[in-house]
Amino acid sequence: MEVDTTTTTSSSKHIKVHPLSILSISDHHTRITTGGSSLPLNSPTIGLLFGTQTPTSISIVDAEELDPSTAASSSALTKIELHRKVFPLHNVVGWYRVGEKDPTSLDLSRSRGEISKYCSAPLFLLMDPCAEDVKQYDIVDDDQLPLMVYETVEESGGGNNNAACFVNVNFELETFDPERIALEKVFRDAPKPAVVMKKKEDDDKMGNIGEDPQRKVKKCKKEETKSEIVSSEPKNKGEKVTPSKLDQGLDGLQCSIRAMNARMRILLEFLRRVDKGEVPRDDGLLKSVNGLIQQLPLVCAALEEGVASSLSDNVGNSRTPLRELENEYNDTMLLSYLAVVAKTAKSVHTYTEKYRSACEGSRRG
C-alpha cells in the first residue's frame, strides 16, 4: 500500500468542503487536546464525514466524531442513523483525521477496512493543526487551509494482487447563507484578546509552583499589575459584567465590517490572479462579482469620480453620490434623535402621572 502526497490531481468528481465540517473537526480536536472530551488526551482524532453525492460532485457538509476503539462497532452505526434522522439527505462520504504527519499505511488500511463498511469509496480528509499557516494566525492572507483531501485509487498489480494508494485531490470551499450566518455568530461570540491574555497569565501563575518563593511573589505582583492594565474584568470573581446593548451592537458591526473586508480582499486577490493567468477563468464567479459591483453604483462612482463629481440619473438631473449618502446618513440620525426624544417624553409623562397619583392619594389621606 502506498500513499501519494507529492502530487495533487483533479478528481473525476468535483469535491466541495463546507466551513461547518471544518469547524466541527476543529472543535473535536480542541476538546480532546484540552481535556473536554471523554477520550484521553493522546487519543487519535478521527470521525466520519457526512454530505451529499452526485455522479459529478461530492459535498462534505458536516462531520461527526468517532471513537477509534468503536469505529467498526454498532455504536458507529447508531450515530449514523441518528444523523440521518435529522438530515435525511446526508450520507457518509468519507472520514477525517487530525494529525501532524502525512497519511500512513494505517490510514489506508482503515479507509479500505472499517470505513468502507459505511461508504464504498470514502474520501480521507487530513487536518494539520501545527501547519506554519496556522501558527501565524493570519487566516486572510493564507494561501490555503491546513486541509488535504485524498481519495483511494486501486492499481492493478502483477497477478491477482491489487495495490491501493492515497491520491491528493483538489477541493474548493462552498457555503450556504444559513451556514455562513451561524459561523459569523460563532466568531462574533469569541472571547476578547484581553480576556484570553488574562486567562493565560493565570495559567502561568499556576504552573510556577516549584519556583523560589521570593521570586514567585515578585513575579506574581508584576503580573497582577500588568493584568489590571490590560484586562477589563472585575476584581471580584463572583461579579459578572453584562455587556451593554451599545457594546453588543458595536461588536456586531465591527465583526461584519471585518468579515466584509476579508471577503473583499479575497475577491481582489482572485481577480488579480485571473488577470495574470495564475487561476483559471470562472465565468460564473466573475458574473457574481460584476453583479456585486452593479449593486453599489453610488459608492463606485464616488470612488472613481471623487467628492466633487456628479452623475446624471435617468431623468437627466445631475446628482452628487457622496451628497446623497450624506443626506441618507442625516435622515437616519434625525430619525434616531426623534425616537430618543419620543422615548424620553413618554418616560417623563409616565413619571408625571405617577407623581400626580401619589399627590392625590396623600391629600385624600
Coordinates of C-alpha atoms in Angstrom, one line a residue:
M1 CA 0.0 0.0 0.0
E2 CA 1.3 3.4 -1.0
V3 CA 0.5 7.0 -0.2
D4 CA 1.0 9.6 -2.8
T5 CA 1.4 13.0 -1.1
T6 CA 3.7 14.7 -3.5
T7 CA 1.3 15.3 -6.4
T8 CA -2.1 16.9 -6.5
T9 CA -4.5 15.7 -9.2
S10 CA -8.0 16.7 -10.2
S11 CA -10.6 14.1 -9.2
S12 CA -13.2 12.8 -11.6
K13 CA -15.8 14.3 -9.2
H14 CA -16.0 18.0 -8.1
I15 CA -15.2 17.9 -4.3
K16 CA -16.6 20.7 -2.2
V17 CA -15.9 21.3 1.5
H18 CA -18.3 23.3 3.8
P19 CA -17.0 25.5 6.6
L20 CA -19.3 23.8 9.1
S21 CA -17.4 20.5 8.6
I22 CA -14.1 22.3 9.2
L23 CA -15.5 23.9 12.4
S24 CA -16.7 20.5 13.6
I25 CA -13.4 18.9 13.1
S26 CA -11.5 21.7 14.8
D27 CA -13.9 21.6 17.7
H28 CA -13.4 17.9 18.1
H29 CA -9.6 18.3 18.1
T30 CA -9.8 21.2 20.6
R31 CA -12.0 19.2 23.1
I32 CA -9.6 16.3 23.0
T33 CA -6.4 18.3 23.5
T34 CA -7.9 20.5 26.3
G35 CA -9.5 17.6 28.2
G36 CA -13.1 18.5 27.4
S37 CA -13.8 15.1 25.9
S38 CA -14.3 11.7 27.4
L39 CA -11.4 10.4 25.3
P40 CA -7.8 10.5 26.6
L41 CA -5.5 13.3 25.6
N42 CA -3.4 11.1 23.3
S43 CA -6.4 9.6 21.6
P44 CA -6.5 9.9 17.8
T45 CA -8.9 12.5 16.5
I46 CA -10.9 10.7 13.8
G47 CA -14.5 10.9 12.7
L48 CA -17.0 10.5 9.8
L49 CA -17.7 13.0 7.0
F50 CA -21.3 13.5 6.0
G51 CA -22.6 15.1 2.9
T52 CA -24.3 14.7 -0.4
Q53 CA -23.0 12.9 -3.5
T54 CA -24.0 13.1 -7.2
P55 CA -22.5 11.5 -10.2
T56 CA -20.3 14.6 -10.8
S57 CA -19.7 16.1 -7.3
I58 CA -19.2 15.3 -3.6
S59 CA -20.1 17.9 -0.9
I60 CA -18.7 17.5 2.6
V61 CA -21.3 19.3 4.7
D62 CA -20.8 18.0 8.3
A63 CA -18.6 15.9 10.5
E64 CA -19.2 13.6 13.4
E65 CA -16.6 12.5 15.9
L66 CA -15.9 8.8 16.2
D67 CA -14.3 6.7 19.0
P68 CA -11.3 4.9 17.5
S69 CA -11.9 1.8 19.6
T70 CA -15.5 1.5 18.4
A71 CA -15.1 2.6 14.7
A72 CA -16.4 -0.7 13.4
S73 CA -19.0 -1.4 16.1
S74 CA -22.7 -0.9 16.4
S75 CA -22.3 2.5 18.1
A76 CA -20.9 4.0 14.9
L77 CA -24.0 2.7 13.0
T78 CA -26.2 4.2 15.7
K79 CA -24.5 7.6 15.3
I80 CA -25.0 7.4 11.5
E81 CA -28.7 6.5 11.9
L82 CA -29.2 9.4 14.3
H83 CA -27.5 11.8 12.0
R84 CA -29.6 10.7 9.0
K85 CA -32.8 11.1 11.0
V86 CA -32.0 14.8 11.4
F87 CA -30.5 15.2 7.9
P88 CA -32.2 12.6 5.6
L89 CA -30.2 13.7 2.6
H90 CA -26.8 13.2 4.2
N91 CA -24.8 10.1 3.6
V92 CA -21.3 9.0 4.8
V93 CA -18.8 10.3 2.1
G94 CA -15.6 9.6 4.0
W95 CA -13.7 10.1 7.2
Y96 CA -11.2 12.5 8.7
R97 CA -8.1 12.5 11.0
V98 CA -6.3 15.4 12.7
G99 CA -2.6 15.0 12.9
E100 CA 0.8 16.5 12.1
K101 CA 2.0 13.6 9.8
D102 CA 1.2 12.7 6.3
P103 CA -1.2 9.8 5.6
T104 CA 0.1 6.5 6.7
S105 CA -0.5 2.9 5.7
L106 CA -2.7 2.6 8.8
D107 CA -5.0 5.3 7.4
L108 CA -5.1 3.5 4.1
S109 CA -6.0 0.2 5.8
R110 CA -8.7 1.9 7.9
S111 CA -10.1 3.5 4.8
R112 CA -10.3 0.2 3.0
G113 CA -11.5 -1.7 6.1
E114 CA -13.6 -0.1 8.8
I115 CA -14.7 3.0 6.9
S116 CA -15.6 1.0 3.7
K117 CA -18.5 -0.6 5.6
Y118 CA -20.2 2.8 5.6
C119 CA -19.1 4.1 2.2
S120 CA -17.9 2.2 -0.9
A121 CA -15.4 4.9 -2.0
P122 CA -14.6 7.0 1.1
L123 CA -12.7 10.3 0.9
F124 CA -10.0 10.9 3.5
L125 CA -9.6 14.4 4.9
L126 CA -6.4 15.2 6.9
M127 CA -6.2 18.4 9.0
D128 CA -2.8 19.6 10.2
P129 CA -3.2 21.8 13.4
C130 CA 0.5 22.6 13.5
A131 CA 1.0 23.9 10.0
E132 CA 3.0 27.1 9.5
D133 CA 0.0 28.9 8.2
V134 CA -2.0 28.1 11.4
K135 CA 0.8 29.3 13.6
Q136 CA 0.9 32.7 12.0
Y137 CA -2.7 33.4 13.0
D138 CA -3.3 35.2 9.7
I139 CA -6.2 33.4 8.0
V140 CA -6.9 36.1 5.5
D141 CA -3.5 36.1 3.8
D142 CA -3.0 32.3 3.9
D143 CA -2.7 30.7 0.5
Q144 CA -4.6 27.6 1.6
L145 CA -6.2 25.9 4.6
P146 CA -4.3 23.3 6.5
L147 CA -6.5 20.6 4.9
M148 CA -5.7 17.8 2.5
V149 CA -8.3 15.6 0.8
Y150 CA -7.4 12.2 -0.5
E151 CA -9.2 9.6 -2.5
T152 CA -8.4 5.9 -2.6
V153 CA -7.2 4.6 -6.0
E154 CA -6.9 0.9 -6.8
E155 CA -4.0 -0.1 -9.0
S156 CA -3.8 -3.4 -10.7
G157 CA -0.6 -5.2 -9.9
G158 CA 1.0 -8.4 -11.1
G159 CA -1.2 -11.4 -10.9
N160 CA -4.4 -11.1 -8.9
N161 CA -3.0 -8.6 -6.4
N162 CA -4.4 -5.1 -6.5
A163 CA -2.5 -2.3 -4.8
A164 CA -4.2 0.8 -3.3
C165 CA -2.9 4.2 -2.7
F166 CA -4.0 7.7 -1.5
V167 CA -4.0 10.4 -4.1
N168 CA -4.2 14.1 -3.1
V169 CA -7.1 15.8 -5.0
N170 CA -8.2 19.4 -5.3
F171 CA -11.2 20.8 -3.5
E172 CA -13.0 24.1 -3.1
L173 CA -15.0 25.8 -0.3
E174 CA -18.8 26.0 -0.6
T175 CA -21.2 27.6 1.8
F176 CA -24.9 28.4 2.3
D177 CA -26.4 31.6 3.7
P178 CA -27.7 30.0 7.0
E179 CA -24.4 28.2 7.4
R180 CA -22.5 31.5 6.9
I181 CA -24.7 33.4 9.4
A182 CA -24.2 30.7 12.0
L183 CA -20.4 30.7 11.6
E184 CA -20.3 34.5 11.8
K185 CA -22.2 34.3 15.1
V186 CA -19.5 31.9 16.4
F187 CA -16.7 34.3 15.6
R188 CA -18.7 37.2 16.9
D189 CA -19.0 35.5 20.3
A190 CA -15.3 34.7 20.5
P191 CA -13.6 36.0 23.7
K192 CA -11.8 39.3 23.7
P193 CA -7.9 39.3 23.5
A194 CA -7.7 40.9 26.9
V195 CA -9.7 38.0 28.5
V196 CA -7.6 35.4 26.7
M197 CA -4.4 37.1 27.9
K198 CA -5.7 37.3 31.5
K199 CA -6.5 33.5 31.4
K200 CA -3.1 32.7 30.0
E201 CA -1.4 34.7 32.8
D202 CA -3.5 32.9 35.4
D203 CA -2.4 29.5 33.9
D204 CA 1.2 30.6 34.0
K205 CA 0.9 31.5 37.7
M206 CA -0.5 28.0 38.5
G207 CA 2.4 26.5 36.7
N208 CA 5.1 28.3 38.7
I209 CA 4.5 26.4 42.0
G210 CA 8.1 25.0 42.1
E211 CA 9.9 28.3 41.8
D212 CA 11.7 30.2 44.6
P213 CA 9.0 31.8 47.0
Q214 CA 10.5 35.3 46.9
R215 CA 11.0 35.3 43.2
K216 CA 7.5 33.9 42.8
V217 CA 5.9 36.7 44.9
K218 CA 7.7 39.4 42.9
K219 CA 6.7 37.8 39.6
C220 CA 3.1 37.5 40.7
K221 CA 2.9 41.1 41.8
K222 CA 4.3 42.2 38.5
E223 CA 1.9 40.1 36.5
E224 CA -1.1 41.3 38.6
T225 CA -0.1 44.9 37.9
K226 CA 0.1 44.2 34.2
S227 CA -3.2 42.3 34.2
E228 CA -5.0 45.2 35.8
I229 CA -3.9 47.5 33.0
V230 CA -4.7 45.0 30.2
S231 CA -7.8 43.3 31.4
S232 CA -11.2 44.9 32.0
E233 CA -12.6 42.1 34.1
P234 CA -13.8 43.0 37.6
K235 CA -11.7 42.3 40.6
N236 CA -14.4 40.3 42.3
K237 CA -14.6 36.9 40.6
G238 CA -18.2 36.4 41.5
E239 CA -19.2 39.6 39.8
K240 CA -20.3 39.3 36.2
V241 CA -20.3 42.3 34.0
T242 CA -23.1 42.2 31.4
P243 CA -22.1 44.0 28.2
S244 CA -24.4 46.8 27.2
K245 CA -26.5 46.8 24.0
L246 CA -24.2 49.5 22.6
D247 CA -21.2 47.3 23.1
Q248 CA -23.0 44.3 21.5
G249 CA -24.1 46.5 18.6
L250 CA -20.6 47.8 18.1
D251 CA -19.1 44.3 18.3
G252 CA -21.6 43.0 15.7
L253 CA -20.9 46.0 13.4
Q254 CA -17.1 45.5 13.8
C255 CA -17.4 41.8 13.1
S256 CA -19.5 42.4 10.0
I257 CA -17.1 45.0 8.7
R258 CA -14.1 42.7 9.3
A259 CA -15.8 39.9 7.5
M260 CA -16.7 42.1 4.6
N261 CA -13.2 43.4 4.4
A262 CA -11.8 39.9 4.4
R263 CA -14.1 38.8 1.6
M264 CA -13.3 41.9 -0.5
R265 CA -9.5 41.1 -0.1
I266 CA -10.2 37.5 -1.3
L267 CA -12.1 38.8 -4.3
L268 CA -9.4 41.3 -5.2
E269 CA -6.7 38.6 -4.9
F270 CA -8.8 36.3 -7.1
L271 CA -9.3 38.9 -9.8
R272 CA -5.5 39.7 -9.8
R273 CA -4.6 36.1 -10.2
V274 CA -7.2 35.6 -13.0
D275 CA -5.8 38.7 -14.7
K276 CA -2.2 37.3 -14.5
G277 CA -3.4 33.8 -15.7
E278 CA -2.5 32.1 -12.5
V279 CA -6.0 30.9 -11.8
P280 CA -8.4 29.6 -14.5
R281 CA -11.2 31.9 -15.5
D282 CA -14.6 31.2 -13.8
D283 CA -17.3 33.0 -15.7
G284 CA -19.9 32.2 -13.1
L285 CA -17.9 33.8 -10.3
L286 CA -16.9 36.7 -12.4
K287 CA -20.6 37.3 -13.2
S288 CA -21.4 37.3 -9.5
V289 CA -18.6 39.8 -8.8
N290 CA -20.0 42.0 -11.6
G291 CA -23.4 41.8 -10.0
L292 CA -22.0 42.9 -6.7
I293 CA -20.4 45.9 -8.3
Q294 CA -23.6 46.8 -10.0
Q295 CA -25.4 46.9 -6.7
L296 CA -23.1 49.7 -5.5
P297 CA -23.3 52.4 -8.3
L298 CA -23.1 55.4 -6.0
V299 CA -20.1 54.1 -4.0
C300 CA -18.3 53.1 -7.1
A301 CA -19.0 56.5 -8.7
A302 CA -17.8 58.3 -5.6
L303 CA -14.5 56.3 -5.6
E304 CA -13.9 56.9 -9.3
E305 CA -15.0 60.5 -9.8
G306 CA -14.2 61.9 -6.4
V307 CA -16.1 64.1 -4.0
A308 CA -16.8 66.9 -6.5
S309 CA -18.1 64.6 -9.1
S310 CA -21.7 64.5 -10.3
L311 CA -23.7 61.9 -12.2
S312 CA -26.9 62.1 -14.3
D313 CA -29.8 59.9 -13.5
N314 CA -32.4 58.6 -15.9
V315 CA -34.3 61.8 -16.0
G316 CA -31.2 63.9 -16.7
N317 CA -30.8 65.6 -13.3
S318 CA -27.2 65.8 -12.0
R319 CA -26.6 64.4 -8.6
T320 CA -23.5 64.1 -6.3
P321 CA -23.1 60.5 -5.0
L322 CA -21.5 61.5 -1.7
R323 CA -24.1 64.1 -1.1
E324 CA -26.8 61.6 -1.4
L325 CA -25.0 59.3 1.0
E326 CA -24.7 62.2 3.5
N327 CA -28.4 63.0 3.1
E328 CA -29.3 59.4 3.9
Y329 CA -27.0 59.4 6.9
N330 CA -28.5 62.7 8.2
D331 CA -32.0 61.3 7.7
T332 CA -31.1 58.2 9.7
M333 CA -29.6 60.2 12.5
L334 CA -32.6 62.5 12.6
L335 CA -34.9 59.5 12.9
S336 CA -32.8 58.1 15.7
Y337 CA -32.9 61.5 17.5
L338 CA -36.7 61.7 17.2
A339 CA -37.0 58.2 18.5
V340 CA -34.9 59.1 21.6
V341 CA -37.0 62.3 22.1
A342 CA -40.2 60.4 21.9
K343 CA -39.0 57.8 24.4
T344 CA -37.8 60.5 26.8
A345 CA -41.2 62.3 26.5
K346 CA -43.0 59.0 27.3
S347 CA -40.9 58.4 30.3
V348 CA -41.5 62.0 31.6
H349 CA -45.2 61.6 31.0
T350 CA -45.3 58.3 32.9
Y351 CA -43.3 59.9 35.8
T352 CA -45.7 62.8 35.9
E353 CA -48.8 60.6 36.1
K354 CA -47.3 58.6 38.9
Y355 CA -46.3 61.8 40.8
R356 CA -49.9 63.2 40.3
S357 CA -51.4 60.0 41.6
A358 CA -49.2 59.9 44.6
C359 CA -50.0 63.6 45.5
E360 CA -53.8 63.0 45.1
G361 CA -53.6 59.9 47.4
S362 CA -51.7 61.8 50.1
R363 CA -54.3 64.7 50.0
R364 CA -57.2 62.3 50.4
G365 CA -55.5 60.6 53.3

